[in-house]
Coordinates of C-alpha atoms and ligand atoms in Angstrom, one line a residue:
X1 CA 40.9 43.7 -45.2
X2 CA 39.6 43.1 -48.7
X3 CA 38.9 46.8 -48.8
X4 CA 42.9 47.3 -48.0
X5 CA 43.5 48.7 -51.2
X6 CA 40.6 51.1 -51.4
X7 CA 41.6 52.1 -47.6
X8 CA 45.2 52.9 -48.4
X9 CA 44.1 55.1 -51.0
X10 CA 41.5 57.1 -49.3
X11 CA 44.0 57.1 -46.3
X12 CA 46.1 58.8 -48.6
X13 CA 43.4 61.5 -49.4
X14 CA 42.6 62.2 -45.5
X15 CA 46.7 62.0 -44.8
X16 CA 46.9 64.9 -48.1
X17 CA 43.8 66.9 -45.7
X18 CA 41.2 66.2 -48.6
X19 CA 38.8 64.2 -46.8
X20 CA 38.5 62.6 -43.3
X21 CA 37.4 59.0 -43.2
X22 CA 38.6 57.0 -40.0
X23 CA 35.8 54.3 -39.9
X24 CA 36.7 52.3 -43.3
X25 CA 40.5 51.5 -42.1
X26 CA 38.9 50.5 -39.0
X27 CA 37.5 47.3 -39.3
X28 CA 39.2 44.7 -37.1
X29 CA 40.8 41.7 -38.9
X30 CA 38.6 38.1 -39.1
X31 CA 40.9 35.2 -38.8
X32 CA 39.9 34.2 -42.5
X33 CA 41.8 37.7 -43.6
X34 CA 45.3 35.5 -42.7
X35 CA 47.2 34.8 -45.7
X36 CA 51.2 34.3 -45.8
X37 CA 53.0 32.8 -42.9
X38 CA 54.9 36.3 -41.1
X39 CA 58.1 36.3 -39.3
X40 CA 58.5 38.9 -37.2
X41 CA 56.5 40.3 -34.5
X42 CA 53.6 42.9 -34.3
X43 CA 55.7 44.6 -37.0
X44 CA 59.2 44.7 -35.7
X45 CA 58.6 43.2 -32.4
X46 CA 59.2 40.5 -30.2
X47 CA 57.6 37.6 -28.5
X48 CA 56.0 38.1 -25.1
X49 CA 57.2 36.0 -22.3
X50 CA 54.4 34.0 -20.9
X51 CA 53.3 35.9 -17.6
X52 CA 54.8 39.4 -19.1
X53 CA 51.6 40.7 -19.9
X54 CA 49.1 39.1 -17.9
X55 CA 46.0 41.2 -18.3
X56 CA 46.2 41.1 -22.2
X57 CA 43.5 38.8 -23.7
X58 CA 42.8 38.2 -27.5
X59 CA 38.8 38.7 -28.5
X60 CA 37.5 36.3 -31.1
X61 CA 36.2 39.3 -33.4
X62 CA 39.7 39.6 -34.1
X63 CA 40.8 42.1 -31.8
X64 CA 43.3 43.0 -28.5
X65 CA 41.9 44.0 -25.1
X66 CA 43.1 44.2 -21.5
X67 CA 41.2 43.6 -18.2
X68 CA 40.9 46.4 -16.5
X69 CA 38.7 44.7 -13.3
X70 CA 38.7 40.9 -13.0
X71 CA 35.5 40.8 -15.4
X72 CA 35.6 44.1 -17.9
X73 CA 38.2 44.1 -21.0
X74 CA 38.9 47.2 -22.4
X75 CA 39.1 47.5 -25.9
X76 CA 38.3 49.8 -29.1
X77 CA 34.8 50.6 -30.3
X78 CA 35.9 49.2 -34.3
X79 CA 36.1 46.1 -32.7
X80 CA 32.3 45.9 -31.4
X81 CA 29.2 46.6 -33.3
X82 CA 27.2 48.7 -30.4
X83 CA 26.0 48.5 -27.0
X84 CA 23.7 45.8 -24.9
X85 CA 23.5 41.8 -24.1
X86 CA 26.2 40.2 -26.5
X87 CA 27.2 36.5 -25.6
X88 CA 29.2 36.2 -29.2
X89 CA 32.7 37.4 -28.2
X90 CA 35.0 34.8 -27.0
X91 CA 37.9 36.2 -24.6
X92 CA 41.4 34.4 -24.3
X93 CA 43.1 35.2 -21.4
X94 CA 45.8 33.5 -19.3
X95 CA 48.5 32.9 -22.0
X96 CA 50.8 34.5 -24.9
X97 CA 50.0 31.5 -27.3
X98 CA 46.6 31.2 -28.5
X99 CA 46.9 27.2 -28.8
X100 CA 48.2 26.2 -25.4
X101 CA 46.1 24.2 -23.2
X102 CA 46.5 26.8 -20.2
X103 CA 44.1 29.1 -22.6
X104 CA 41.1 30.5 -20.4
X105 CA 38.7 31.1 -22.3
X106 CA 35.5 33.4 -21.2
X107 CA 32.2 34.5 -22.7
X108 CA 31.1 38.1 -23.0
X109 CA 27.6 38.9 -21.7
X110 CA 27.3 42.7 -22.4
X111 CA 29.4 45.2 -24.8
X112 CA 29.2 48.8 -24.3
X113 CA 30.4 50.8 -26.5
X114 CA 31.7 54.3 -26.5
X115 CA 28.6 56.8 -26.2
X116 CA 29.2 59.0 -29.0
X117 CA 31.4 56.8 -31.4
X118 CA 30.8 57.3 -35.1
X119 CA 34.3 55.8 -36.6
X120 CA 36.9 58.8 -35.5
X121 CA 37.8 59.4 -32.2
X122 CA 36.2 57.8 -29.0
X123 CA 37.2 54.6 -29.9
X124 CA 37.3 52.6 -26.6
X125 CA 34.7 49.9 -25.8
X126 CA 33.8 47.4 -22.6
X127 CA 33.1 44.1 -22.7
X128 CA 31.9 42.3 -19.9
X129 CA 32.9 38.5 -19.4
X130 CA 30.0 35.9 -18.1
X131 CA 32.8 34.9 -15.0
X132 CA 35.8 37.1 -13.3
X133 CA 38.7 36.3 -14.6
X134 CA 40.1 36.6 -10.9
X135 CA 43.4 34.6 -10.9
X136 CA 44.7 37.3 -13.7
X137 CA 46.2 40.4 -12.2
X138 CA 44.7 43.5 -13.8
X139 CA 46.0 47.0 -16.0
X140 CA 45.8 50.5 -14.8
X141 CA 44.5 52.5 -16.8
X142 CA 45.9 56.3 -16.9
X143 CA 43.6 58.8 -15.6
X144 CA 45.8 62.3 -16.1
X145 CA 48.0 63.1 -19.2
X146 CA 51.3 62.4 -17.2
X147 CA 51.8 59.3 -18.3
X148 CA 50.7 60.6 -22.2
X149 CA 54.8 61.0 -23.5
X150 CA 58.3 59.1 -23.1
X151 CA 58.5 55.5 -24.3
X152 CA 55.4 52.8 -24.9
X153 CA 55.1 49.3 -24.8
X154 CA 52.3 47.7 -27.1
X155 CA 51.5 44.1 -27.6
X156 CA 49.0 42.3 -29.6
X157 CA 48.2 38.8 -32.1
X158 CA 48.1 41.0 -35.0
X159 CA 49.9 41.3 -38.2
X160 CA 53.1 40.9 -38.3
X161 CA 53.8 43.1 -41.3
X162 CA 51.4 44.9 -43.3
X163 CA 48.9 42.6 -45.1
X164 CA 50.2 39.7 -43.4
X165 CA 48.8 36.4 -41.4
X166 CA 47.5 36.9 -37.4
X167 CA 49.8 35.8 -34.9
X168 CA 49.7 32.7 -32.5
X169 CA 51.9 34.0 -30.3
X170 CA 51.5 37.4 -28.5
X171 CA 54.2 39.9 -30.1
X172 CA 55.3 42.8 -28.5
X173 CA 57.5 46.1 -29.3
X174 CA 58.5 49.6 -28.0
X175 CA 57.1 52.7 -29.4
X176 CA 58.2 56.7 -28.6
X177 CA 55.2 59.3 -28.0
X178 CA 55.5 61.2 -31.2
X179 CA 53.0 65.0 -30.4
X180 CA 50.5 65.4 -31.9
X181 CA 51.8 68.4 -34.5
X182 CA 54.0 65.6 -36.2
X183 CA 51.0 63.2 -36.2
X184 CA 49.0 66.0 -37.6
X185 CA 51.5 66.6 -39.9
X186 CA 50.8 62.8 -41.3
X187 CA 47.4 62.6 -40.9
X188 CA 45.7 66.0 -41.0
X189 CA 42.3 66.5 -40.2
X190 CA 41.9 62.8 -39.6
X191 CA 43.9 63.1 -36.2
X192 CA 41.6 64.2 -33.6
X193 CA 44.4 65.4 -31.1
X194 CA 42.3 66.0 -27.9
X195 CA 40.9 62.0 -27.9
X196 CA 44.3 60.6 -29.9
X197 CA 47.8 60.0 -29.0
X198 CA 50.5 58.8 -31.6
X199 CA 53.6 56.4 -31.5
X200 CA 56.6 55.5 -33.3
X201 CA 59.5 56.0 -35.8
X202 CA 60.0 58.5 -38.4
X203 CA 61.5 56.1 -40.3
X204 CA 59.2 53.5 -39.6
X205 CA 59.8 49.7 -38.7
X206 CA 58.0 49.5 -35.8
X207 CA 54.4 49.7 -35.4
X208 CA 50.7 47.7 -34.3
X209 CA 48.7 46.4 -37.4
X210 CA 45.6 45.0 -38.0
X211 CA 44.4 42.6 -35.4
X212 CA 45.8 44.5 -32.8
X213 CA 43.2 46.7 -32.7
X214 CA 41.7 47.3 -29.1
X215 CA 45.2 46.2 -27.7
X216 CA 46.4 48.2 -24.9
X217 CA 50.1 50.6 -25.4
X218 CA 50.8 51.2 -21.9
X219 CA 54.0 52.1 -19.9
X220 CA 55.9 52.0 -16.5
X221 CA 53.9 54.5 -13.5
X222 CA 56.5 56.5 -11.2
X223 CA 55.7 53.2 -8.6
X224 CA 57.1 50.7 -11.7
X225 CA 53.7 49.7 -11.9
X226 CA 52.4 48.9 -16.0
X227 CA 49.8 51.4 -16.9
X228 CA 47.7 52.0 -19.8
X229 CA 48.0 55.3 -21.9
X230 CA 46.4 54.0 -25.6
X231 CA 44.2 51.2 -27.1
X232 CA 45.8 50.5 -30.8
X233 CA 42.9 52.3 -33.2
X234 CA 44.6 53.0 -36.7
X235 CA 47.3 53.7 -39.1
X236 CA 48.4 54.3 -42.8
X237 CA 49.2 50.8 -43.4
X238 CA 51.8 49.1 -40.7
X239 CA 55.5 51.1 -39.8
X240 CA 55.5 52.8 -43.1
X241 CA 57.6 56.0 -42.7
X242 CA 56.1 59.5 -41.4
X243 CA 53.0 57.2 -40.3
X244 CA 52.9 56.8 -36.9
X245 CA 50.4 54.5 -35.2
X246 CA 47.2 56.5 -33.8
X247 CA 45.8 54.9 -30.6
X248 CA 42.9 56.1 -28.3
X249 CA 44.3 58.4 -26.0
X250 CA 42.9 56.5 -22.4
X251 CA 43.6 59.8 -20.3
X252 CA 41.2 61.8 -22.4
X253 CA 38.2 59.0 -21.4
X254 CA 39.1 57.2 -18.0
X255 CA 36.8 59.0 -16.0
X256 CA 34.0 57.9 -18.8
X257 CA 35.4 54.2 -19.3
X258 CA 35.2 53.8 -15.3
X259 CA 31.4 55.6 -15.2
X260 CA 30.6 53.5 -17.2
X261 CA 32.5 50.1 -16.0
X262 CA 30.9 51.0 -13.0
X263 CA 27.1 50.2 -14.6
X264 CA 28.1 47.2 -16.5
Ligands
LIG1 N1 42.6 49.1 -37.2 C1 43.5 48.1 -37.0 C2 42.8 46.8 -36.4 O1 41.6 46.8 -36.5 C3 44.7 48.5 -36.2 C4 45.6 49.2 -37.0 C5 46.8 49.8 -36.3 N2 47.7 50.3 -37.3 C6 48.8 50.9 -37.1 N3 49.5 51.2 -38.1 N4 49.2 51.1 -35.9 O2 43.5 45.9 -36.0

């Protein structure tokens, strides 16, 4: 985040189609970025309900994930630094606030990260935790693009508004699909449309921000079931107008995230 400024600016040159630079605005946030005590949720949210959102964790780099099997999280490729044995990422699982003694806390034991990831597009990455988390139910993730339009759901511990302090308690907020000519409109060459899928407001107001990064946005299945259709990747700054939030498009790499669940 101390590069916020610098990011924002060049953000402003790949929006305007004169460079494209995803990897700079894509460092997750440390908890030593939080500054100001925020208000409001993710950035126009609302708090979770404990139990809403059961297969959302918090990682200690500073990111969002879900469990998608009883020991593999889910979560964007900014938020890990490559593939193989990795013990250093704590997971919290179990609870919407961070503090509470309910807390489970888990260590990871291997990170793979998405083949192929050089800081736009492909950003999804596993982590595998040293015990199954098997008391928490887990997320779906979407494996066709049906699920890819109509209203979203995203949570995280993230900034509330842009520039402000991580959360303790897990925020939540409702996004539309916005297609990817509109996001391409905003973003220009640094959309890649075919691994990306955008959400929210024209007029802003409602969006993820740092520290929700790897987060799941997922929505209701034609069986009511949650399912996941985006992990939170990046944005011009947080709800600003005509800047949706960009988020790993999970259709586009289930069959990859599962091969490769499958060998962790
Ligand atoms: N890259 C950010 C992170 O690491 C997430 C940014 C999401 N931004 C947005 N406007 N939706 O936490």
């Amino acid at each position: 985040m101390q590069n916020n400024r610098l990011v924002r600016a060049l953000r402003k040159l790949a929006a305007a189609g004169a460079v494209a630079l995803a990897p700079l605005s894509l460092q997750p946030v440390s908890a030593a970025t939080a500054a100001t005590a925020a208000p409001a949720p993710i950035v126009g949210g609302t708090r979770a309900v404990q139990g809403e959102f059961p297969w959302m964790v918090k990682l200690s780099v500073g990111c969002g994930g879900s469990l998608i099997t009883p020991q593999i999280v889910l979560t964007a490729a900014h938020c890990v630094s490559g593939s193989g044995d990795n013990t250093r990422i704590t997971v919290t699982a179990g609870v919407v606030d961070l503090r509470s003694p309910d807390a489970v806390k888990v260590r990871s034991t291997k990170v793979l990260r998405a083949p192929g990831y050089y800081g736009r597009g492909k950003d999804w990455a596993l982590v595998k935790l040293a015990s199954p988390l098997a008391s928490l139910p887990t997320l779906k993730i979407a494996d066709t693009p049906a699920y890819d339009e109509g209203v979203f759901t995203v949570a995280g511990w993230g900034a509330a508004r842009e520039g402000g302090a991580q959360q303790r308690h897990l925020l939540k907020a409702e996004v539309p699909f916005v297609p990817d000519a509109a996001c391409r409109a905003a973003y220009g060459s640094a959309l890649v449309p075919s691994e990306e899928i955008c959400a929210g407001y024209g007029q802003g107001g409602i969006d993820a921000c740092q520290g929700d990064s790897g987060g799941p946005m997922f929505r209701k299945d034609d069986d009511g079931a949650w399912i996941q259709v985006g992990i939170v990747s990046w944005g011009e700054g947080c709800a600003r107008p005509g800047y949706p939030g960009v988020y790993t498009e999970v259709s586009a790499f289930a069959a990859a995230i599962k091969a490769a669940a499958a060998t962790l």
